[in-house]
Short mmCIF file of C-alpha atoms in Angstrom, two decimals:
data_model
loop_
_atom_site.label_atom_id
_atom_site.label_comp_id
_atom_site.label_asym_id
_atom_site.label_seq_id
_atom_site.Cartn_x
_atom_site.Cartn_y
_atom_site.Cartn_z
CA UNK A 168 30.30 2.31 -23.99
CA UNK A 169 31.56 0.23 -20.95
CA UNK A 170 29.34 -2.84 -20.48
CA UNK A 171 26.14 -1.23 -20.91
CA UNK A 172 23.83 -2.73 -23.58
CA UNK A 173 23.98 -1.24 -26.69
CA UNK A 174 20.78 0.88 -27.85
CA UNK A 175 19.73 0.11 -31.71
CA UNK A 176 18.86 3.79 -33.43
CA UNK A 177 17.21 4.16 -36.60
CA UNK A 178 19.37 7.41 -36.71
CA UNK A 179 22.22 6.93 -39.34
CA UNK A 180 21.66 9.22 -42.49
CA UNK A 181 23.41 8.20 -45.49
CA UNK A 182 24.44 11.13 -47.92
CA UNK A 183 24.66 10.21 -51.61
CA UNK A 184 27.68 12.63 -53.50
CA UNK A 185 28.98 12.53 -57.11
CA UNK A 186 32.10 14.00 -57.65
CA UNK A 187 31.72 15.10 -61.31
CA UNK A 188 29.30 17.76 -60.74
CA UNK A 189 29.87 21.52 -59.05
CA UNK A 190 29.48 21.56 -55.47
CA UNK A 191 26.81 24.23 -55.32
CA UNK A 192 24.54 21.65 -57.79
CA UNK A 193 24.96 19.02 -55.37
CA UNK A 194 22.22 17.17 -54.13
CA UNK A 195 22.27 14.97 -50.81
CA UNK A 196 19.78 12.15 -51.15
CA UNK A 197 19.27 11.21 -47.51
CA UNK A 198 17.95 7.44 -46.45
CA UNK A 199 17.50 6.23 -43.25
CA UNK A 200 19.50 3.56 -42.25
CA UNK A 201 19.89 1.45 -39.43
CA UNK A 202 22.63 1.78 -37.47
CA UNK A 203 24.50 2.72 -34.03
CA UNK A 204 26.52 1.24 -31.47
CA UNK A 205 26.35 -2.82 -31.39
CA UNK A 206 28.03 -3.93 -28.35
CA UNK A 207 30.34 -7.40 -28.71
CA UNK A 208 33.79 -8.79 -26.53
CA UNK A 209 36.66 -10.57 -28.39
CA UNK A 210 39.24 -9.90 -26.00
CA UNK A 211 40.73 -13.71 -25.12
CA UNK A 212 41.20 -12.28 -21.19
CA UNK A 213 39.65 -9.54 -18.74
CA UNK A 214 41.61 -6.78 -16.86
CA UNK A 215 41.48 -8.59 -14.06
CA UNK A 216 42.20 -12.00 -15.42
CA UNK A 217 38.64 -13.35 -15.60
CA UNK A 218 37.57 -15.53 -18.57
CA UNK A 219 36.26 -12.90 -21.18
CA UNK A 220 32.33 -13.22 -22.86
CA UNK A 221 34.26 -14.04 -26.03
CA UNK A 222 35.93 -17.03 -27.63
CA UNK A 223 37.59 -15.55 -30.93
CA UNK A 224 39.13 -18.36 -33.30
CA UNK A 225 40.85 -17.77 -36.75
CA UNK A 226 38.90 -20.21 -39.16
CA UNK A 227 41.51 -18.48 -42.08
CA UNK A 228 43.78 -16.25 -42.76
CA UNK A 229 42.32 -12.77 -41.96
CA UNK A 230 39.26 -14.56 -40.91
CA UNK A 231 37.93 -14.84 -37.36
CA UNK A 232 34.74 -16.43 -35.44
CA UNK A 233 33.68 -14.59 -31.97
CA UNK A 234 31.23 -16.08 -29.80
CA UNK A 235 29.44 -13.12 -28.12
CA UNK A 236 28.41 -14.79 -24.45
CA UNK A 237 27.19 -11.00 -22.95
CA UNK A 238 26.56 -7.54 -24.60
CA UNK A 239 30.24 -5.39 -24.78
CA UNK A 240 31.17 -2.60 -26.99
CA UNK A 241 31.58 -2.16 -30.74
CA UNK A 242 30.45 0.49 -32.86
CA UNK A 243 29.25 -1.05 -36.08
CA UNK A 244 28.99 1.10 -39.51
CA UNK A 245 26.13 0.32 -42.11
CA UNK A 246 27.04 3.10 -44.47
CA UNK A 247 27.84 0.51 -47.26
CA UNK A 248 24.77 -1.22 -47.62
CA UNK A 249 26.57 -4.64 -48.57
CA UNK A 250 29.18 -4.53 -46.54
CA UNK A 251 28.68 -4.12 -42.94
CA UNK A 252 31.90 -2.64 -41.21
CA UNK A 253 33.14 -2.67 -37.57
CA UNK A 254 33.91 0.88 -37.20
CA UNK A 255 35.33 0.79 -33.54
CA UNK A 256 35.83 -0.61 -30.28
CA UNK A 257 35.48 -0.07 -26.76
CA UNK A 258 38.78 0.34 -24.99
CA UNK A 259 38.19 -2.40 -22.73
CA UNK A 260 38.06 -4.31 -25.58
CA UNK A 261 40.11 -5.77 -28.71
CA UNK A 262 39.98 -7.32 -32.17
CA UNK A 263 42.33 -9.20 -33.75
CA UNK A 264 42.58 -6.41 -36.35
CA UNK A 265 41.26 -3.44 -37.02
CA UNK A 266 37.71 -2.39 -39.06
CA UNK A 267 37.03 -5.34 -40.14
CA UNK A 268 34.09 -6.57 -42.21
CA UNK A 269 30.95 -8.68 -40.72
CA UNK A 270 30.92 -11.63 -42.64
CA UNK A 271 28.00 -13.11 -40.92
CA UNK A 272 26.37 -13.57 -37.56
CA UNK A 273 24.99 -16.84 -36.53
CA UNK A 274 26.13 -18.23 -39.66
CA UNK A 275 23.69 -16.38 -41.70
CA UNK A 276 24.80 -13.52 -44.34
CA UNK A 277 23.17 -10.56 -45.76
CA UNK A 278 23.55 -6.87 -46.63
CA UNK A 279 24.83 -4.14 -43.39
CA UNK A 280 20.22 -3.90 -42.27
CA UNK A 281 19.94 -7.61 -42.44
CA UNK A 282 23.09 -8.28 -40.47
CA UNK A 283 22.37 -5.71 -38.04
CA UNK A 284 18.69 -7.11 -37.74
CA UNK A 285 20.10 -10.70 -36.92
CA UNK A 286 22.08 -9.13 -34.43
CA UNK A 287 19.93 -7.57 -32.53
CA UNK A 288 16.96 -10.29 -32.38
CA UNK A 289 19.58 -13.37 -31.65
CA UNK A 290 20.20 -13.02 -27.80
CA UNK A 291 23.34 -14.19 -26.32
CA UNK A 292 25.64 -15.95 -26.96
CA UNK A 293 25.54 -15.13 -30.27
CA UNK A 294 28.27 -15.87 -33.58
CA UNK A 295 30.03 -13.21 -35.37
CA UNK A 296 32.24 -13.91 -38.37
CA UNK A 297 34.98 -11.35 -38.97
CA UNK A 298 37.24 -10.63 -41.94
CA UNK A 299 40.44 -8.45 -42.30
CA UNK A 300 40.29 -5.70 -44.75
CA UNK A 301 43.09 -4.93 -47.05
CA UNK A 302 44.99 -1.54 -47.28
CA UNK A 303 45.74 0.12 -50.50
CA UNK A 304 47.66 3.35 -51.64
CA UNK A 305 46.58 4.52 -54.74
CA UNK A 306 47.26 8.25 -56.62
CA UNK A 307 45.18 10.06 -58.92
CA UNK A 308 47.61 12.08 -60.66
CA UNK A 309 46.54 15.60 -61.67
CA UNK A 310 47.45 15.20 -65.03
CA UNK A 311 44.71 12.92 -65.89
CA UNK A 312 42.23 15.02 -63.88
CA UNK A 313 41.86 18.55 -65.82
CA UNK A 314 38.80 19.01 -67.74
CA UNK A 315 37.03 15.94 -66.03
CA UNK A 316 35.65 14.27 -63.12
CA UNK A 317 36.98 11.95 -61.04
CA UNK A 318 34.05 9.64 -61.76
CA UNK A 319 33.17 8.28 -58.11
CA UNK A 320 29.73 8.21 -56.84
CA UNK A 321 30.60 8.48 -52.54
CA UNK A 322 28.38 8.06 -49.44
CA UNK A 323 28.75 9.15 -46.32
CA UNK A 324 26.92 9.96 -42.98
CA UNK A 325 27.97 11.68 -40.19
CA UNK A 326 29.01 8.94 -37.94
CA UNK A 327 30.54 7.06 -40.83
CA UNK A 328 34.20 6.05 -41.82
CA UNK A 329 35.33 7.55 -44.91
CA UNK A 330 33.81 7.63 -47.88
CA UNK A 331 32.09 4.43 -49.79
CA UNK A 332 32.86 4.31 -53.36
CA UNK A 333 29.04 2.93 -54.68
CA UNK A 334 29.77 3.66 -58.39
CA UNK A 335 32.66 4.03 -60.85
CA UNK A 336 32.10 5.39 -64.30
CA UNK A 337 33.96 7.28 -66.86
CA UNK A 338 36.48 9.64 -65.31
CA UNK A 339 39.99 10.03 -63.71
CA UNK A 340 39.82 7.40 -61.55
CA UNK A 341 38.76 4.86 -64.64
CA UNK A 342 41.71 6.46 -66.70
CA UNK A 343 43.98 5.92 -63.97
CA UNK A 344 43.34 2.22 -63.54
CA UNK A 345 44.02 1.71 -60.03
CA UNK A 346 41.60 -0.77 -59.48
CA UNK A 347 38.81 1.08 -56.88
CA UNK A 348 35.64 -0.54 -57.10
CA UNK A 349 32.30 -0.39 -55.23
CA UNK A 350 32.60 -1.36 -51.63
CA UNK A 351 35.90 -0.21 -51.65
CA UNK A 352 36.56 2.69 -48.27
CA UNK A 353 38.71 5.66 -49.16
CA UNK A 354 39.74 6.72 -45.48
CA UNK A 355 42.72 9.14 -46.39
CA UNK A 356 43.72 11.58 -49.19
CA UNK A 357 47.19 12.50 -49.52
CA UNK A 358 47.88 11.16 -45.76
CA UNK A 359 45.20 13.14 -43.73
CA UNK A 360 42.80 10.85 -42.45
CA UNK A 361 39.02 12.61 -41.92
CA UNK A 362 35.35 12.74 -41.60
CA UNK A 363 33.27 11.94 -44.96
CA UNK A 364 32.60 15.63 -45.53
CA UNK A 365 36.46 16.50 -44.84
CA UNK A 366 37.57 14.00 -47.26
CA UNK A 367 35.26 14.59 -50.20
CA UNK A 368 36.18 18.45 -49.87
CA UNK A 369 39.93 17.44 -50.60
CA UNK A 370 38.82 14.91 -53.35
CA UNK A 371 37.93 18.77 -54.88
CA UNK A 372 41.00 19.93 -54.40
CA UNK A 373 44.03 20.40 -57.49
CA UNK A 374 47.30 18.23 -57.61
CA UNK A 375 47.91 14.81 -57.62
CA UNK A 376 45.40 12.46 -55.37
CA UNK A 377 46.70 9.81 -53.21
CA UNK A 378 43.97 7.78 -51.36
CA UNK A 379 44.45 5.26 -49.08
CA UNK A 380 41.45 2.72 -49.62
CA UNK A 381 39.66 -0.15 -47.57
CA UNK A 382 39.25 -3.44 -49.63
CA UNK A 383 37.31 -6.96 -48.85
CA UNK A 384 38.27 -8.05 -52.02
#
């Protein structure tokens, strides 16, 4: 990372998984996506004391505005096509928070592509809107999960952070009522925090579930 520009790679492969069906029967539907490392500085100092390229204000609770003067370091995911996520930063650098959401950049919204696309055409400095996620803890408890599925349609890549929830239908989940939805994140199951792959291969596993989930809601 350092200070080096950031190169855009048309390299991020989404994989498409549905948890109510056998693993063997599985089918990855692969996309590309655009994605990879997007380079930004919030920190409100340098190391060495120096102003920083970035000017981060709170406009609202667990809301923030950056102004990008130079190209820094963030890694930015586009799994979730609606929501575009800040998966990590440089160490030189800081956020306010951590993985938050891209609201918009240069005041103009859109899906995870079309965010990413403004991005990368606007120059510098450039306007990045930034919003807190929310934690939840939520269990799946194995008694509402023999004889069925858990109901969750999940994406993934290889580079990504957790596992998107991008449908909920009829299953354990929906019994349980704990309130996922699409866009939610699931990042940990039953306190082990993994890779997409990792995580859906617990999802399989018996006993109770307990997820800890992303929200924007």
């Amino acid at each position: 990372f350092g200070s080096k520009a950031a190169q855009f790679r048309r390299v991020l492969v989404a994989a498409m998984w549905c948890c109510d069906v056998p693993k063997e029967d599985e089918e990855k539907v692969q996309a590309a996506a655009v994605g990879d490392a997007v380079q930004v500085q919030v920190n409100s100092e340098e190391a060495d004391g120096q102003p920083a390229p970035a000017v981060v204000e709170v406009v609202e609770d667990g809301t923030v505005e950056a102004v990008i003067e130079k190209d820094m370091a963030i890694q930015l995911d586009t799994t979730d096509k609606k929501l575009c996520m800040v998966k990590s930063v440089a160490s030189e650098a800081s956020l306010p928070f951590a993985l938050p959401f891209v609201l918009e950049v240069n005041g103009q919204g859109g899906g995870s592509e079309a965010l990413l696309d403004i991005y990368g055409k606007a120059g510098f400095p450039v306007k990045m809107k930034l919003r807190e996620p929310k934690v939840i803890v939520v269990t799946v408890p194995s008694s509402l999960r023999e004889g069925k599925s858990l109901g969750l349609g999940l994406a993934f890549s290889e580079t990504s952070c957790g596992l998107v929830i991008d449908e909920v239908k009829p299953g354990a989940v929906m019994d349980a009522d704990i309130g996922l939805k699409v866009s939610h994140r699931i990042i940990k199951c039953n306190d082990v925090r993994a890779d997409g792959q990792k995580l859906l291969d617990m999802l399989r596993q018996e006993g109770d579930l307990k997820l800890e989930v992303l929200s924007w809601d």
